[in-house]
Amino acid sequence: MLDDDAIRDRGIPKMILRNARAVALAVLAAVPLAIARPAAAAKSDDTLVVALQRGITSVDYLYTTKREYIILSQLTDDGLFDVNPVTLEVEPLAARSYKWVDDTTLDVTLREGIRFHDGSPFTADDVAYTYNYVIDPKSHANRSRQFAEWLAGATKTGPLTVRFKLRYPYPLALRAMGGSMPLRKKGAYDDLAKTGGKALGQTLNGIGPYRVVSVEPGRKTVIERFDGYYKDSPKGRPAIKRMVFREVPDWGTQQAELMSGGVQWTYDVPYDIAESLGSTHQVTFVNGPSLRVGFIVLDAAGLTGKDNPLTRRDVRRAIIHAINRPAIVKNIEKGDSQVIDSACHPAQFGCAQDVMKYPYDPARARELLKAAGYPNGFSFDLWAYREKDAAEAIAADLAKVGVTAKLRYVQLPTLDEARRKHEIPAYFGSWESGSIADTAAIAAVHWSDTTDRNMSGDKRVTEYMIGAQKTTDAKKRAALYEKGLKLIAEEAYWVPLYTFSLNYLVSNDLDFKPPKDGLPRLYLAKWK
Amino acid sequence: MLRYVLRRGVLALLVALTVSVATFFLLNFATDPAQALAGEDATPEVVAQIRAQYGFDKPLAVQYGHWIAGLAHGDFGDSYHWRSPVGALIASHAPVTIRLALMAIVVTIVIAIPLGAIAALRPNSFADRIALALAVGAQAVPGFWLGLMLIILLAVKFPIFPVSGDSTWRHFVLPAIVLGASSVPSVMRLTRAGLIDVLASDYVRTARAKGMRGMQLVTRHAMRNAMLPVVNVLAVQLGHKLGGSVIVESVFALNGLGRLALQSILGGDVPTVQMLVFVFALTFVALTFAADLLGAWLDPRIRLG
């Protein structure tokens, strides 16, 4: 404390200095009030803030592939078709109707009154332009090769009618013409073509229910409900006016943002975090299904060595019997996850369930190993790039029957490279099928005769599983998938493990229903 | 002097180039940029499309040659991940890191130097022990933990500061405290040791004989000489912070250079990582050089000798 002389000498008002401690405390108390931030507004200003672990760097889905971009594209873009979130069936969206003229000719009629976000009318010219642009390799669109594989071209046949010519009958054509193909205004990429095909993706002129307001790459993207959105859209008019997509990479920070009201929706949250935060009742924990399935691919073909124990069917069957899949689902994956018996997701078209089943039975596994000539078990490398906990549980289960699974936990590109070189006897994989509820979405990638993922060495599997995507006859397709899936199960080419679930954390003010196919449709979200 | 500056400049360039070569090859060996860009569930066709589009199918030496040739012409290349010129990308992220680094250094100076001075004035006293305990504590606490604790306390329980983001100065307060705290121990200990040495010198004894005591003695006479090693350490610490703090920028969702580096590494964005490493190396060398000049200004014996 200052004495009276000091106060007088310095000419400081006495009252203040005599009570210096009280003044200091008052100032300290006032600082937080002075700089306190206003309460986070969400419902009150009709703005939904979405937290993403990876920020949006481009709003043009033709030039992106990852999940967060699909979620955003569902809001800003419409394709000709869309998957009904309830039935998971394909329905017309920007298309009013369609007609298969023959197996490779599709006529599509567009809805009237659709407008782009810049107010210009949407016509058949725009549809033909978009499709022909994408299948042109010079476009460098990410799915260019995929579309060019089965689509020969699109031709305008009237102001609102377009004819598509396919190279061969392709059963997934309508699904592919949905979310994977947003529609663009004719000439949208003319300047881009001159710059070598690099899309900047910082602006967007789409026809979806939301328009892009601003993009700060990797930081935040703001979208706003498009007032000119066509009234008869099956998506309906969105309830929420504005959405902000923010990058918040750390789970802990995402939790804090949710608790403080700075964020109202996040997804793909680790189960433990979601459960723990949900139990505080400050936010709502929502668990829902995903089309991702987990599996182990076994080198039945002997690509890593002809004497490889995994070339013996009994050994492969023993492995499936030895893994306690229900326990892994219950204790590790949790939520909506379920054990699978077929090499696909049960919700997918053609995913036959009447296949050979392998209940958890370590005694039976030991018998099979003995019959195969491995009474004392054997050792093999099990490669994995994610789901470390589950991979360790599997290795522990196999150890109980005398099989040593040496875990090789690596990055995905390393696993891909080793598999290309036939250095992998078994790997723990997973596939999400791009949220496509059709077995073709998983079969095409894993069972063709050209992919290194197919380690069965069985031509019949390719014949059935790939043959099913060469016809548009649903009955024929289902029958072929059934044959293929039964064969895969009987020969135990795969260890089908389980489906994954998705965990969402949402504000208590928000009404959000988890989607059946794991693709969140935020245009259906609304405030409570 | 000019020769000295030129020599240091060439050396800096060589260091940066060596680091960039190592970064380029290590990054390409460690990851597949095409797969990283396409994402986990991309079909092989999509990955092949990206590989051809960006020239990842060309030999590494050719790819590196293209980058160096571009650099020589002032073209830093385009980011695969962000689809924009790397130069513009770094320029847009740098202000966040510079702001954070400067605020963090201020936090360090404000805490560490007074603590070091208090400890030096009464060595082995209770105050000295407390100061040392604080320094050791700050060193032992991981940044991500301190960050989350500050968020819980000052952003959730008592919502004074925002949880994350970088749009206002208030967004920088908590991350600056976390980042600044990590440098407190070294700066505080150096200040203490330097001051104890200086306080035992003859000219300080003379000052004491003239009646000077306490902080007045420290600030007017002792501090300037004790600051020499501190300035060098602060320069290195500033270099560290300007190199971007991946953890602090991630925890507080700040879009600075550290976060950009992490995103680029995870995204297999070789041109951006290369350029960032190049810039970080140059920043380090420049700051060390600046610290030398500052040292010469603080201590005439250096510039005269």
CSV table of N, CA and C in Angstrom, one decimal, chain A residues 3-95:
chain,number,residue,atom,x,y,z
A,3,ASP,N,1.8,5.1,1.1
A,3,ASP,CA,1.5,5.9,2.3
A,3,ASP,C,1.0,7.3,1.8
A,4,ASP,N,0.5,8.0,2.8
A,4,ASP,CA,-0.1,9.3,2.4
A,4,ASP,C,0.8,10.3,1.7
A,5,ASP,N,2.1,10.2,2.1
A,5,ASP,CA,3.1,11.1,1.4
A,5,ASP,C,3.2,10.8,0.0
A,6,ALA,N,3.3,9.5,-0.2
A,6,ALA,CA,3.5,9.1,-1.6
A,6,ALA,C,2.3,9.5,-2.5
A,7,ILE,N,1.1,9.3,-1.9
A,7,ILE,CA,-0.1,9.7,-2.6
A,7,ILE,C,-0.1,11.1,-3.0
A,8,ARG,N,0.3,11.9,-2.0
A,8,ARG,CA,0.3,13.4,-2.2
A,8,ARG,C,1.3,13.8,-3.2
A,9,ASP,N,2.5,13.2,-3.1
A,9,ASP,CA,3.6,13.5,-4.0
A,9,ASP,C,3.3,13.2,-5.4
A,10,ARG,N,2.6,12.1,-5.6
A,10,ARG,CA,2.3,11.7,-7.0
A,10,ARG,C,1.0,12.4,-7.6
A,11,GLY,N,0.3,13.1,-6.7
A,11,GLY,CA,-0.9,13.8,-7.2
A,11,GLY,C,-2.0,12.8,-7.7
A,12,ILE,N,-2.0,11.6,-7.1
A,12,ILE,CA,-3.1,10.7,-7.5
A,12,ILE,C,-4.3,10.8,-6.5
A,13,PRO,N,-5.4,10.8,-7.1
A,13,PRO,CA,-6.6,11.0,-6.3
A,13,PRO,C,-6.6,10.0,-5.1
A,14,LYS,N,-6.8,10.6,-3.9
A,14,LYS,CA,-6.7,9.8,-2.7
A,14,LYS,C,-7.7,8.6,-2.7
A,15,MET,N,-8.9,8.9,-3.1
A,15,MET,CA,-9.9,7.8,-2.9
A,15,MET,C,-9.5,6.5,-3.7
A,16,ILE,N,-8.9,6.8,-4.8
A,16,ILE,CA,-8.6,5.6,-5.7
A,16,ILE,C,-7.5,4.9,-5.0
A,17,LEU,N,-6.4,5.6,-4.6
A,17,LEU,CA,-5.3,4.9,-4.1
A,17,LEU,C,-5.5,4.3,-2.8
A,18,ARG,N,-6.3,4.9,-2.0
A,18,ARG,CA,-6.5,4.3,-0.7
A,18,ARG,C,-7.2,3.0,-0.8
A,19,ASN,N,-8.0,2.9,-1.9
A,19,ASN,CA,-8.8,1.6,-2.1
A,19,ASN,C,-8.2,0.9,-3.3
A,20,ALA,N,-6.9,1.0,-3.5
A,20,ALA,CA,-6.3,0.4,-4.7
A,20,ALA,C,-6.6,-1.1,-4.9
A,21,ARG,N,-6.7,-1.8,-3.8
A,21,ARG,CA,-6.9,-3.3,-3.9
A,21,ARG,C,-8.4,-3.5,-4.4
A,22,ALA,N,-9.3,-2.7,-3.9
A,22,ALA,CA,-10.7,-2.9,-4.3
A,22,ALA,C,-10.9,-2.5,-5.7
A,23,VAL,N,-10.2,-1.4,-6.2
A,23,VAL,CA,-10.3,-1.0,-7.6
A,23,VAL,C,-9.7,-2.1,-8.5
A,24,ALA,N,-8.6,-2.6,-8.1
A,24,ALA,CA,-8.0,-3.7,-8.9
A,24,ALA,C,-8.9,-4.8,-9.1
A,25,LEU,N,-9.5,-5.2,-8.0
A,25,LEU,CA,-10.5,-6.3,-8.1
A,25,LEU,C,-11.7,-6.0,-9.0
A,26,ALA,N,-12.1,-4.8,-8.8
A,26,ALA,CA,-13.3,-4.4,-9.7
A,26,ALA,C,-12.9,-4.4,-11.2
A,27,VAL,N,-11.7,-3.9,-11.4
A,27,VAL,CA,-11.2,-3.9,-12.8
A,27,VAL,C,-11.1,-5.3,-13.3
A,28,LEU,N,-10.5,-6.2,-12.5
A,28,LEU,CA,-10.4,-7.6,-12.9
A,28,LEU,C,-11.7,-8.3,-13.2
A,29,ALA,N,-12.7,-7.9,-12.3
A,29,ALA,CA,-14.0,-8.5,-12.5
A,29,ALA,C,-14.7,-7.9,-13.8
A,30,ALA,N,-14.4,-6.7,-14.1
A,30,ALA,CA,-15.0,-6.1,-15.3
A,30,ALA,C,-14.5,-6.6,-16.6
A,31,VAL,N,-13.2,-7.0,-16.5
A,31,VAL,CA,-12.6,-7.4,-17.8
A,31,VAL,C,-13.4,-8.5,-18.5
A,32,PRO,N,-13.7,-9.6,-17.8
A,32,PRO,CA,-14.5,-10.7,-18.4
A,32,PRO,C,-15.8,-10.2,-19.0
A,33,LEU,N,-16.4,-9.3,-18.2
A,33,LEU,CA,-17.7,-8.7,-18.7
A,33,LEU,C,-17.5,-7.9,-20.0
A,34,ALA,N,-16.4,-7.2,-20.0
A,34,ALA,CA,-16.2,-6.3,-21.1
A,34,ALA,C,-15.9,-7.1,-22.4
A,35,ILE,N,-15.2,-8.2,-22.2
A,35,ILE,CA,-14.8,-9.0,-23.4
A,35,ILE,C,-15.6,-10.2,-23.6
A,36,ALA,N,-16.6,-10.4,-22.7
A,36,ALA,CA,-17.4,-11.7,-22.8
A,36,ALA,C,-18.1,-11.7,-24.2
A,37,ARG,N,-18.0,-12.9,-24.8
A,37,ARG,CA,-18.6,-13.0,-26.1
A,37,ARG,C,-20.2,-13.1,-26.0
A,38,PRO,N,-20.9,-12.7,-27.0
A,38,PRO,CA,-22.3,-12.9,-26.9
A,38,PRO,C,-22.7,-14.4,-26.9
A,39,ALA,N,-23.8,-14.7,-26.3
A,39,ALA,CA,-24.2,-16.2,-26.4
A,39,ALA,C,-24.4,-16.6,-27.8
A,40,ALA,N,-23.9,-17.9,-28.0
A,40,ALA,CA,-24.0,-18.4,-29.4
A,40,ALA,C,-25.4,-18.5,-29.8
A,41,ALA,N,-25.7,-18.0,-31.0
A,41,ALA,CA,-27.0,-18.1,-31.5
A,41,ALA,C,-27.1,-19.1,-32.6
A,42,ALA,N,-28.2,-19.9,-32.6
A,42,ALA,CA,-28.3,-20.9,-33.6
A,42,ALA,C,-29.8,-20.9,-34.1
A,43,LYS,N,-30.6,-21.5,-33.2
A,43,LYS,CA,-32.0,-21.6,-33.5
A,43,LYS,C,-32.6,-20.2,-33.6
A,44,SER,N,-32.1,-19.2,-32.8
A,44,SER,CA,-32.7,-17.9,-32.8
A,44,SER,C,-32.4,-17.2,-34.1
A,45,ASP,N,-31.2,-17.4,-34.7
A,45,ASP,CA,-31.0,-16.7,-36.0
A,45,ASP,C,-31.0,-17.7,-37.1
A,46,ASP,N,-31.6,-18.9,-36.9
A,46,ASP,CA,-31.9,-19.9,-37.9
A,46,ASP,C,-30.6,-20.3,-38.7
A,47,THR,N,-29.6,-20.5,-37.9
A,47,THR,CA,-28.3,-20.9,-38.6
A,47,THR,C,-27.8,-22.1,-37.9
A,48,LEU,N,-27.6,-23.1,-38.7
A,48,LEU,CA,-27.0,-24.4,-38.2
A,48,LEU,C,-25.5,-24.4,-38.5
A,49,VAL,N,-24.7,-24.6,-37.4
A,49,VAL,CA,-23.3,-24.7,-37.6
A,49,VAL,C,-22.8,-26.1,-37.5
A,50,VAL,N,-22.2,-26.6,-38.6
A,50,VAL,CA,-21.7,-27.9,-38.7
A,50,VAL,C,-20.2,-28.0,-38.5
A,51,ALA,N,-19.8,-28.9,-37.7
A,51,ALA,CA,-18.3,-29.0,-37.5
A,51,ALA,C,-17.8,-30.2,-38.3
A,52,LEU,N,-16.7,-30.0,-39.0
A,52,LEU,CA,-16.1,-31.0,-39.8
A,52,LEU,C,-14.7,-31.2,-39.4
A,53,GLN,N,-14.2,-32.4,-39.3
A,53,GLN,CA,-12.8,-32.6,-39.0
A,53,GLN,C,-11.9,-32.1,-40.1
A,54,ARG,N,-12.4,-32.3,-41.4
A,54,ARG,CA,-11.6,-31.8,-42.5
A,54,ARG,C,-12.4,-30.7,-43.2
A,55,GLY,N,-11.8,-29.6,-43.4
A,55,GLY,CA,-12.5,-28.5,-43.9
A,55,GLY,C,-12.9,-28.6,-45.4
A,56,ILE,N,-13.8,-27.8,-45.9
A,56,ILE,CA,-14.2,-27.8,-47.3
A,56,ILE,C,-13.2,-27.0,-48.0
A,57,THR,N,-12.6,-27.5,-49.1
A,57,THR,CA,-11.7,-26.7,-49.9
A,57,THR,C,-12.3,-26.4,-51.2
A,58,SER,N,-13.3,-27.1,-51.6
A,58,SER,CA,-14.0,-26.8,-52.9
A,58,SER,C,-15.4,-27.2,-52.8
A,59,VAL,N,-16.3,-26.4,-53.4
A,59,VAL,CA,-17.7,-26.7,-53.3
A,59,VAL,C,-18.3,-27.4,-54.5
A,60,ASP,N,-17.4,-27.7,-55.4
A,60,ASP,CA,-17.8,-28.4,-56.7
A,60,ASP,C,-17.6,-29.9,-56.5
A,61,TYR,N,-18.7,-30.6,-56.4
A,61,TYR,CA,-18.6,-32.0,-56.1
A,61,TYR,C,-18.1,-32.8,-57.4
A,62,LEU,N,-18.1,-32.2,-58.5
A,62,LEU,CA,-17.5,-32.9,-59.7
A,62,LEU,C,-16.0,-33.1,-59.5
A,63,TYR,N,-15.4,-32.2,-58.6
A,63,TYR,CA,-14.0,-32.3,-58.5
A,63,TYR,C,-13.6,-32.7,-57.0
A,64,THR,N,-14.5,-33.4,-56.4
A,64,THR,CA,-14.1,-33.9,-55.0
A,64,THR,C,-14.7,-35.3,-54.9
A,65,THR,N,-14.3,-36.0,-53.8
A,65,THR,CA,-14.8,-37.3,-53.6
A,65,THR,C,-15.2,-37.6,-52.2
A,66,LYS,N,-14.6,-36.9,-51.2
A,66,LYS,CA,-14.8,-37.3,-49.8
A,66,LYS,C,-16.2,-37.1,-49.3
A,67,ARG,N,-16.4,-37.7,-48.1
A,67,ARG,CA,-17.7,-37.8,-47.5
A,67,ARG,C,-18.3,-36.4,-47.2
A,68,GLU,N,-17.5,-35.5,-46.6
A,68,GLU,CA,-18.0,-34.2,-46.3
A,68,GLU,C,-18.5,-33.4,-47.5
A,69,TYR,N,-17.9,-33.7,-48.7
A,69,TYR,CA,-18.3,-33.0,-49.9
A,69,TYR,C,-19.7,-33.6,-50.4
A,70,ILE,N,-19.9,-34.9,-50.1
A,70,ILE,CA,-21.2,-35.5,-50.5
A,70,ILE,C,-22.3,-34.8,-49.7
A,71,ILE,N,-22.0,-34.7,-48.4
A,71,ILE,CA,-23.0,-34.1,-47.5
A,71,ILE,C,-23.3,-32.6,-48.0
A,72,LEU,N,-22.3,-31.9,-48.3
A,72,LEU,CA,-22.5,-30.5,-48.8
A,72,LEU,C,-23.3,-30.5,-50.1
A,73,SER,N,-22.8,-31.4,-51.0
A,73,SER,CA,-23.4,-31.5,-52.4
A,73,SER,C,-24.9,-31.8,-52.3
A,74,GLN,N,-25.3,-32.6,-51.3
A,74,GLN,CA,-26.7,-32.9,-51.1
A,74,GLN,C,-27.6,-31.7,-50.9
A,75,LEU,N,-26.9,-30.6,-50.4
A,75,LEU,CA,-27.6,-29.4,-50.1
A,75,LEU,C,-27.5,-28.4,-51.2
A,76,THR,N,-26.4,-28.3,-51.9
A,76,THR,CA,-26.3,-27.3,-53.0
A,76,THR,C,-26.6,-27.8,-54.4
A,77,ASP,N,-26.6,-29.1,-54.5
A,77,ASP,CA,-26.8,-29.7,-55.9
A,77,ASP,C,-28.0,-30.6,-55.9
A,78,ASP,N,-28.6,-30.7,-57.1
A,78,ASP,CA,-29.6,-31.8,-57.4
A,78,ASP,C,-29.1,-32.5,-58.6
A,79,GLY,N,-29.2,-33.8,-58.6
A,79,GLY,CA,-29.0,-34.6,-59.8
A,79,GLY,C,-30.3,-34.9,-60.5
A,80,LEU,N,-30.2,-35.6,-61.6
A,80,LEU,CA,-31.5,-36.0,-62.2
A,80,LEU,C,-32.3,-36.9,-61.3
A,81,PHE,N,-31.6,-37.8,-60.6
A,81,PHE,CA,-32.3,-38.7,-59.7
A,81,PHE,C,-31.8,-38.6,-58.3
A,82,ASP,N,-32.4,-39.2,-57.4
A,82,ASP,CA,-32.0,-39.2,-56.0
A,82,ASP,C,-32.4,-40.5,-55.3
A,83,VAL,N,-31.7,-40.8,-54.2
A,83,VAL,CA,-32.1,-42.0,-53.4
A,83,VAL,C,-33.1,-41.5,-52.3
A,84,ASN,N,-34.3,-42.2,-52.3
A,84,ASN,CA,-35.3,-41.8,-51.3
A,84,ASN,C,-34.7,-42.2,-49.9
A,85,PRO,N,-34.6,-41.3,-49.0
A,85,PRO,CA,-33.9,-41.6,-47.7
A,85,PRO,C,-34.7,-42.7,-46.9
A,86,VAL,N,-36.0,-42.9,-47.2
A,86,VAL,CA,-36.8,-43.8,-46.4
A,86,VAL,C,-36.7,-45.2,-47.0
A,87,THR,N,-37.0,-45.3,-48.4
A,87,THR,CA,-37.0,-46.6,-49.0
A,87,THR,C,-35.7,-47.0,-49.6
A,88,LEU,N,-34.8,-46.1,-49.8
A,88,LEU,CA,-33.5,-46.2,-50.4
A,88,LEU,C,-33.6,-46.6,-51.9
A,89,GLU,N,-34.8,-46.4,-52.4
A,89,GLU,CA,-35.0,-46.6,-53.9
A,89,GLU,C,-34.7,-45.3,-54.6
A,90,VAL,N,-34.3,-45.5,-55.9
A,90,VAL,CA,-34.0,-44.4,-56.8
A,90,VAL,C,-35.2,-43.7,-57.3
A,91,GLU,N,-35.3,-42.4,-57.2
A,91,GLU,CA,-36.5,-41.7,-57.7
A,91,GLU,C,-36.1,-40.5,-58.5
A,92,PRO,N,-36.9,-40.0,-59.4
A,92,PRO,CA,-36.5,-38.8,-60.2
A,92,PRO,C,-36.5,-37.6,-59.2
A,93,LEU,N,-35.5,-36.7,-59.5
A,93,LEU,CA,-35.4,-35.5,-58.7
A,93,LEU,C,-35.5,-34.3,-59.7
A,94,ALA,N,-34.4,-33.9,-60.4
A,94,ALA,CA,-34.6,-32.9,-61.4
A,94,ALA,C,-35.3,-33.4,-62.6
A,95,ALA,N,-35.3,-34.7,-62.7
A,95,ALA,CA,-36.0,-35.4,-63.8
A,95,ALA,C,-37.5,-35.5,-63.3
